[in-house]
Tab-separated table of C-alpha atoms in Angstrom:
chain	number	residue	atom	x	y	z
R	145	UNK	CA	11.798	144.824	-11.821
R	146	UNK	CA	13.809	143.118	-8.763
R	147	UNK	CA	16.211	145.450	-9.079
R	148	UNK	CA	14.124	149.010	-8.684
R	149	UNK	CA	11.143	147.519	-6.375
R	150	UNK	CA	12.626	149.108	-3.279
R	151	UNK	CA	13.715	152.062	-4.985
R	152	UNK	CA	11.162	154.997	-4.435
R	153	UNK	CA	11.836	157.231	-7.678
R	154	UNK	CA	10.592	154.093	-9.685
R	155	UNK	CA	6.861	154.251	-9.354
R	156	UNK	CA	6.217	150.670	-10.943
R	157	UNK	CA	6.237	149.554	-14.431
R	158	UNK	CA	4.555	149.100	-18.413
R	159	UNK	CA	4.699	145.944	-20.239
R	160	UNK	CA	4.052	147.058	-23.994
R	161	UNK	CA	5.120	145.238	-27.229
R	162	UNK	CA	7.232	147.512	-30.075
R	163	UNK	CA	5.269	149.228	-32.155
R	164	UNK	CA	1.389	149.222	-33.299
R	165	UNK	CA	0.650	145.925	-34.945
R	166	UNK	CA	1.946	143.199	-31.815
R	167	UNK	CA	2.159	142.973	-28.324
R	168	UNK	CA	3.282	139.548	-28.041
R	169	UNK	CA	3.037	136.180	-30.405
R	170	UNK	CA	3.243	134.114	-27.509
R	171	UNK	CA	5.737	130.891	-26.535
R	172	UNK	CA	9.068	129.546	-28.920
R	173	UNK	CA	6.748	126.429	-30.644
R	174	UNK	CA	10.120	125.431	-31.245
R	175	UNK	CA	11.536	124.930	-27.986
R	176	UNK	CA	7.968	122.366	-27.623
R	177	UNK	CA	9.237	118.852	-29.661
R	178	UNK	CA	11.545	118.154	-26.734
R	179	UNK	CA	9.282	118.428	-24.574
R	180	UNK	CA	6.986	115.817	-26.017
R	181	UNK	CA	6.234	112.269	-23.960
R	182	UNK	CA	7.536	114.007	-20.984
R	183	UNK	CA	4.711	114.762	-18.942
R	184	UNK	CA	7.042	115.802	-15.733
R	185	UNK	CA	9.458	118.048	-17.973
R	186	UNK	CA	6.577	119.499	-19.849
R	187	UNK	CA	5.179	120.678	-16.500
R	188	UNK	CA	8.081	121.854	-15.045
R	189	UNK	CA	9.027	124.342	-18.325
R	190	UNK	CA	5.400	125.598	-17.591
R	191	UNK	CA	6.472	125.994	-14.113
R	192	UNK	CA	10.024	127.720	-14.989
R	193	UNK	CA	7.870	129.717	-17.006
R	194	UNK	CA	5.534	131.279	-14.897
R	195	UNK	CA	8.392	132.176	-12.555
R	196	UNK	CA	8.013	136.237	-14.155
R	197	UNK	CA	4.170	135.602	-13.202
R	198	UNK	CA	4.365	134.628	-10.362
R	199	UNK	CA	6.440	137.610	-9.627
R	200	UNK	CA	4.012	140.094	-10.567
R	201	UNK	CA	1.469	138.269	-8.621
R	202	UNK	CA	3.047	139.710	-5.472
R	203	UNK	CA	4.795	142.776	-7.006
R	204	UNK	CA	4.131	145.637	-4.607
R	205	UNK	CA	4.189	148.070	-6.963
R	206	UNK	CA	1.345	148.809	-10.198
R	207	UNK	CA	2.268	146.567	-13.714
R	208	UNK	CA	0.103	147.889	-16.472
R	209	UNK	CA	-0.079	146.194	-19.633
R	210	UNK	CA	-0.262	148.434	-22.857
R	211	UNK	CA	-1.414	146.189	-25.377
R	212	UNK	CA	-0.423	147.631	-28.745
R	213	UNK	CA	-1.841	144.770	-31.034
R	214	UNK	CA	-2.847	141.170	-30.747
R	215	UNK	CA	-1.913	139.356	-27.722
R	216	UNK	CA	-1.304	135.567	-28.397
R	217	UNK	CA	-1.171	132.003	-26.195
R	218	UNK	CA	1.645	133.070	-23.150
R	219	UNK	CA	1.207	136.304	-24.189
R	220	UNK	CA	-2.501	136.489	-23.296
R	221	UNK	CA	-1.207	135.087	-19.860
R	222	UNK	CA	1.077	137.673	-19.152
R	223	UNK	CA	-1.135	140.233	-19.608
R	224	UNK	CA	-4.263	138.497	-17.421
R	225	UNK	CA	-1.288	139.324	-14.398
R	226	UNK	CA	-0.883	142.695	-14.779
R	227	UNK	CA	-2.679	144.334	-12.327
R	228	UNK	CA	-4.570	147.364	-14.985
R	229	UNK	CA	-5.381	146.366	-18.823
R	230	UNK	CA	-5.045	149.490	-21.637
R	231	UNK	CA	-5.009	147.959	-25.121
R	232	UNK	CA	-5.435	150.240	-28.484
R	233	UNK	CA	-8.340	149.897	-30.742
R	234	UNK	CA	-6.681	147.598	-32.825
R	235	UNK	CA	-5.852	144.781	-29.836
R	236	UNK	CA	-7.571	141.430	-29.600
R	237	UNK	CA	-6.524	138.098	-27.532
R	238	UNK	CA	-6.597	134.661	-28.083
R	239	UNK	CA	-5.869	131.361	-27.250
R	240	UNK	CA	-4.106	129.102	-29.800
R	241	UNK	CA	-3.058	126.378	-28.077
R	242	UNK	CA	-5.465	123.935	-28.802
R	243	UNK	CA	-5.510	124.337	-32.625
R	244	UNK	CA	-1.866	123.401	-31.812
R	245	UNK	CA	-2.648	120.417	-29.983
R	246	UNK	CA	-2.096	121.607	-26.531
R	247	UNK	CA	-3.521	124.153	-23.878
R	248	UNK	CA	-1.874	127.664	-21.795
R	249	UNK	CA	-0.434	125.921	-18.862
R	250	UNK	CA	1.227	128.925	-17.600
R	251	UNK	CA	-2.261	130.071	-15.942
R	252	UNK	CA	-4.768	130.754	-18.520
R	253	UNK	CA	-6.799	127.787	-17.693
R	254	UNK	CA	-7.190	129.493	-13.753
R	255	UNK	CA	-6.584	133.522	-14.254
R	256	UNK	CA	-10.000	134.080	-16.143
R	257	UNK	CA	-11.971	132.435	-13.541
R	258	UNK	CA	-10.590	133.636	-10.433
R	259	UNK	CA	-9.949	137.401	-11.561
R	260	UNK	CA	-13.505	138.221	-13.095
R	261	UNK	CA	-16.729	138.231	-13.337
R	262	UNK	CA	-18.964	135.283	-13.868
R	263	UNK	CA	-20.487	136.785	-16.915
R	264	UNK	CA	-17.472	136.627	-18.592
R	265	UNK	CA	-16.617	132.788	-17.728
R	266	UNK	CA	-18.399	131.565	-20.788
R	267	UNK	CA	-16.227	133.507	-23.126
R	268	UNK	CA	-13.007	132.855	-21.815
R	269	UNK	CA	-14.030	129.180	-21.844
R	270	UNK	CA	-14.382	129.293	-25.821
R	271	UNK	CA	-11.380	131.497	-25.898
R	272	UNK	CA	-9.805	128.737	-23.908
R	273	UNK	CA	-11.290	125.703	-25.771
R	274	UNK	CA	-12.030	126.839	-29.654
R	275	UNK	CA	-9.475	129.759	-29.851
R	276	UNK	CA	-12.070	132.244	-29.897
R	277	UNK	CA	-10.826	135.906	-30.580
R	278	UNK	CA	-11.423	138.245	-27.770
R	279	UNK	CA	-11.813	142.102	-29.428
R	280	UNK	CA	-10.333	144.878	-27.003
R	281	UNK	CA	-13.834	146.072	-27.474
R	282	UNK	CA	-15.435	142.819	-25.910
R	283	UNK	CA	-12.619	142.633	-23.475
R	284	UNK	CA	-13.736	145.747	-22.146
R	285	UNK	CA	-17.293	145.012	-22.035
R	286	UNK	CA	-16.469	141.973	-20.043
R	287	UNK	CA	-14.457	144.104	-17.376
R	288	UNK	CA	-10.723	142.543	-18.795
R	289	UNK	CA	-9.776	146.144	-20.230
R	290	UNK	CA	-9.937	149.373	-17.907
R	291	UNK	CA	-9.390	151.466	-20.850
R	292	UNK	CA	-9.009	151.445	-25.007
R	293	UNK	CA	-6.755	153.784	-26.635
R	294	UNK	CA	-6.829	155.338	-30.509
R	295	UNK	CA	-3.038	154.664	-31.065
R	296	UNK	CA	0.129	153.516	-29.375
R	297	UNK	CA	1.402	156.916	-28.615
R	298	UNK	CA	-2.024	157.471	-26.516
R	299	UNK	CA	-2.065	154.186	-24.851
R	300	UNK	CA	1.291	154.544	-23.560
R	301	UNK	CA	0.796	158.205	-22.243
R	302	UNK	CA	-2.006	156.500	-20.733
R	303	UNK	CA	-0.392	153.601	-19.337
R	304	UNK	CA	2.203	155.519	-17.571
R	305	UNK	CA	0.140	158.089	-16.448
R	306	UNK	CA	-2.083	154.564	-14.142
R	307	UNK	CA	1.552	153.575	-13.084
R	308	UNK	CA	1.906	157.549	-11.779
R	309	UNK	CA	-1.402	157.419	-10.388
R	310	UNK	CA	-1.462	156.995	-6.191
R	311	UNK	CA	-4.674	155.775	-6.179
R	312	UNK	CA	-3.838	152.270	-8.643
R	313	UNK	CA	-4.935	149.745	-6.764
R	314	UNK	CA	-3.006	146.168	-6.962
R	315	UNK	CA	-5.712	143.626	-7.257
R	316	UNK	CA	-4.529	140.093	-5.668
R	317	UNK	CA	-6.075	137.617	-8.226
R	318	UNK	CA	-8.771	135.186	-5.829
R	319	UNK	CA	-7.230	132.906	-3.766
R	320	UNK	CA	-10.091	130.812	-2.815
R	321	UNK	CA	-12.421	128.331	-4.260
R	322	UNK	CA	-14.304	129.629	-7.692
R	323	UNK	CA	-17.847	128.124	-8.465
R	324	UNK	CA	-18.289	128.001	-12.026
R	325	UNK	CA	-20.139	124.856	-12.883
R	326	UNK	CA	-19.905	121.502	-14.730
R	327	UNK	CA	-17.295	122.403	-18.125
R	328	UNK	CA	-18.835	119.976	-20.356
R	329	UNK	CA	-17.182	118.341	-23.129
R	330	UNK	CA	-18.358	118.497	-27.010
R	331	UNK	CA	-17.884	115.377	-29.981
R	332	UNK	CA	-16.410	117.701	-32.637
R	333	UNK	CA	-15.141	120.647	-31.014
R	334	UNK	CA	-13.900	123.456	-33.724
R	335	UNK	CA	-12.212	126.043	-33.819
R	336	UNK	CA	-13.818	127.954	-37.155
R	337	UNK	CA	-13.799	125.342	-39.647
R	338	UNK	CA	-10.611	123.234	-37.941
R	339	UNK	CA	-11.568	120.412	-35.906
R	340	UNK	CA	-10.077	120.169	-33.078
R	341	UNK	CA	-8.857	117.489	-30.769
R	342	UNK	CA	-11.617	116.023	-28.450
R	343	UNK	CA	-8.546	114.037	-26.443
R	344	UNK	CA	-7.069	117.951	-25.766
R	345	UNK	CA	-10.588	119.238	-25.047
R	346	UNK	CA	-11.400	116.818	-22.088
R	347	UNK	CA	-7.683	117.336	-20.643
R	348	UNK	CA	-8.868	121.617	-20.404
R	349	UNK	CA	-12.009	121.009	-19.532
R	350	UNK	CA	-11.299	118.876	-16.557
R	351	UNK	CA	-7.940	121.067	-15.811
R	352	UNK	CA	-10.752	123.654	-15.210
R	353	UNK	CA	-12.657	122.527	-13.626
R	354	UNK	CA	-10.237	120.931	-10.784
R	355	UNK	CA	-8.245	124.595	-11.170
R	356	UNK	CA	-11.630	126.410	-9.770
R	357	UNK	CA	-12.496	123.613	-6.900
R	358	UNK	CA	-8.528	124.250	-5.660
R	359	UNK	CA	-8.116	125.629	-2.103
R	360	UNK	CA	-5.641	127.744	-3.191
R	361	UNK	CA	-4.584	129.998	-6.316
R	362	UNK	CA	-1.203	128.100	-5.867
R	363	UNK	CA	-2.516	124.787	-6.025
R	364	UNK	CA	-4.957	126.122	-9.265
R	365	UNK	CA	-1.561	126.608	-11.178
R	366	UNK	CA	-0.166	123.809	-10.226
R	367	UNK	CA	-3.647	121.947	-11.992
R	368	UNK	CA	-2.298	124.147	-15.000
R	369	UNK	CA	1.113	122.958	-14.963
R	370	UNK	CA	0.742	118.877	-14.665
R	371	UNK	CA	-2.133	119.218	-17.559
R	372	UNK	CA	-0.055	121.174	-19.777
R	373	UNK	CA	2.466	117.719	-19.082
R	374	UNK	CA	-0.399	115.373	-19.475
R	375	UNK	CA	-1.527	117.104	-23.207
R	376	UNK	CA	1.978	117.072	-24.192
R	377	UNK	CA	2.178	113.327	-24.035
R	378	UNK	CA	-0.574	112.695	-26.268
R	379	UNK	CA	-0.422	112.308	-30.337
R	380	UNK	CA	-2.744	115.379	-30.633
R	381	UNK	CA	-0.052	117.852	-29.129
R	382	UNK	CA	2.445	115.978	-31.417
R	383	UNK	CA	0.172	116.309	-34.836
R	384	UNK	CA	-0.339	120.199	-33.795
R	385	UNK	CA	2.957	120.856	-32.988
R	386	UNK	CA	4.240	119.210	-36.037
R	387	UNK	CA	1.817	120.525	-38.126
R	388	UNK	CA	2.942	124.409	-36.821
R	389	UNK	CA	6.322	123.773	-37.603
R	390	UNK	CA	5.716	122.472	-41.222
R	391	UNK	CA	3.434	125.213	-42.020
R	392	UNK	CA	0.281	122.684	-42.650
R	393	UNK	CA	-3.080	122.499	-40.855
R	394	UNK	CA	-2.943	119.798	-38.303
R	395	UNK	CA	-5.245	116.677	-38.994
R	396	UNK	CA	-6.610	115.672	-35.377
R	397	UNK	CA	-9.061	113.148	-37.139
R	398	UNK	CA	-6.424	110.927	-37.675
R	399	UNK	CA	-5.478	110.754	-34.343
């Protein structure tokens, strides 16, 4: 991308996964046990991270992302920075993270909020908080997806085609102040029938809370960042990252 933005035969680019069944499965879990206790170094690998983000954020040329399947955790993040959202029938989002123990530090606690509407806040907040799945359907109901393909062969005619197109605008996400009200906490949150950690939840929901009230979209990250260090020093992100590497369901309760 660095190396064609000033070059005027490239027109801007697609982000796509291979094939019809994935677009992305989000972070390495195992690059995550080192990172444990280590509040600073947790927040600065969510800060190394977003460095591609943050990229795109000022990109002066049109990203689309063709999402060709489910779009998981980081991968969910990418896409909210695109600046245009095609998906195929078959896409849906989510959230893991916090059936892992942790949260999306690399901007999915501030993106939602600060790129659309207020009647889609409460959705993103239970994708956020209780992993809830996010059809490309509802997605583009809720203004997230311009437009829903039959098959990967459309969607990236499609996609290509918006990147061609003169009159794709490039949408800078809000860099002001978001109201979006008190994010209150719950005793047992779930996700489905797996309780969840109640220590993680009240970590995101004031992370989102401070990430709206920010003066800045560069300060909201920055919220993200230093929470996804503060979850990854408690015993919850160690039980859920433990338990994804062993293959079990994690047991907050005994937290």
């Amino acid at each position: 991308m660095k190396e064609n933005e000033a070059n005027p035969h490239i027109k801007g680019f697609v982000i796509t996964g291979y094939g019809p069944s994935a677009f992305c499965s989000g972070a390495d879990i195992g690059r995550f046990p080192q990172l444990l206790g280590d509040a600073e170094a947790a927040a600065q690998y969510a800060r190394d991270y977003s460095k591609l983000l943050r990229y795109i954020d000022h990109y002066s040329k049109p990203v689309v992302a063709a999402v060709n399947g489910y779009a998981l955790g980081a991968g969910f993040e990418l896409i909210m920075r695109c600046h245009k959202i095609l998906t195929t029938e078959n896409a849906w989002f989510q959230f893991p993270e916090v059936t892992r123990g942790i949260l999306p530090g690399i901007g999915g606690l501030v993106v939602p909020f600060r790129r659309w509407e207020k009647s889609a806040f409460q959705i993103f907040q239970e994708a956020i908080r209780f992993a809830r799945r996010i059809s490309a359907k509802e997605a583009f109901n809720m203004g997230v997806v311009t437009k829903i393909e039959r098959n990967y062969s459309d969607l990236i005619r499609t996609a290509v085609a918006e990147v061609n197109n003169p009159m794709t605008k490039i949408e800078l996400i809000f860099d002001e102040p978001v109201e979006i009200g008190v994010v209150e906490t719950v005793e047992e949150p779930m996700a489905g029938d797996l309780p969840l950690s109640r220590e993680t939840d009240m970590i995101v929901c004031k992370a989102i809370e401070e990430a709206a009230a920010a003066k800045s979209f560069s300060e909201a990250l920055e919220v993200g960042y230093k929470a996804f260090g503060e979850v990854a020093c408690t015993k919850s992100a160690k039980e859920g990252i433990e338990a994804f590497l062993e293959k079990r369901r994690p047991d907050f309760g005994k937290i």
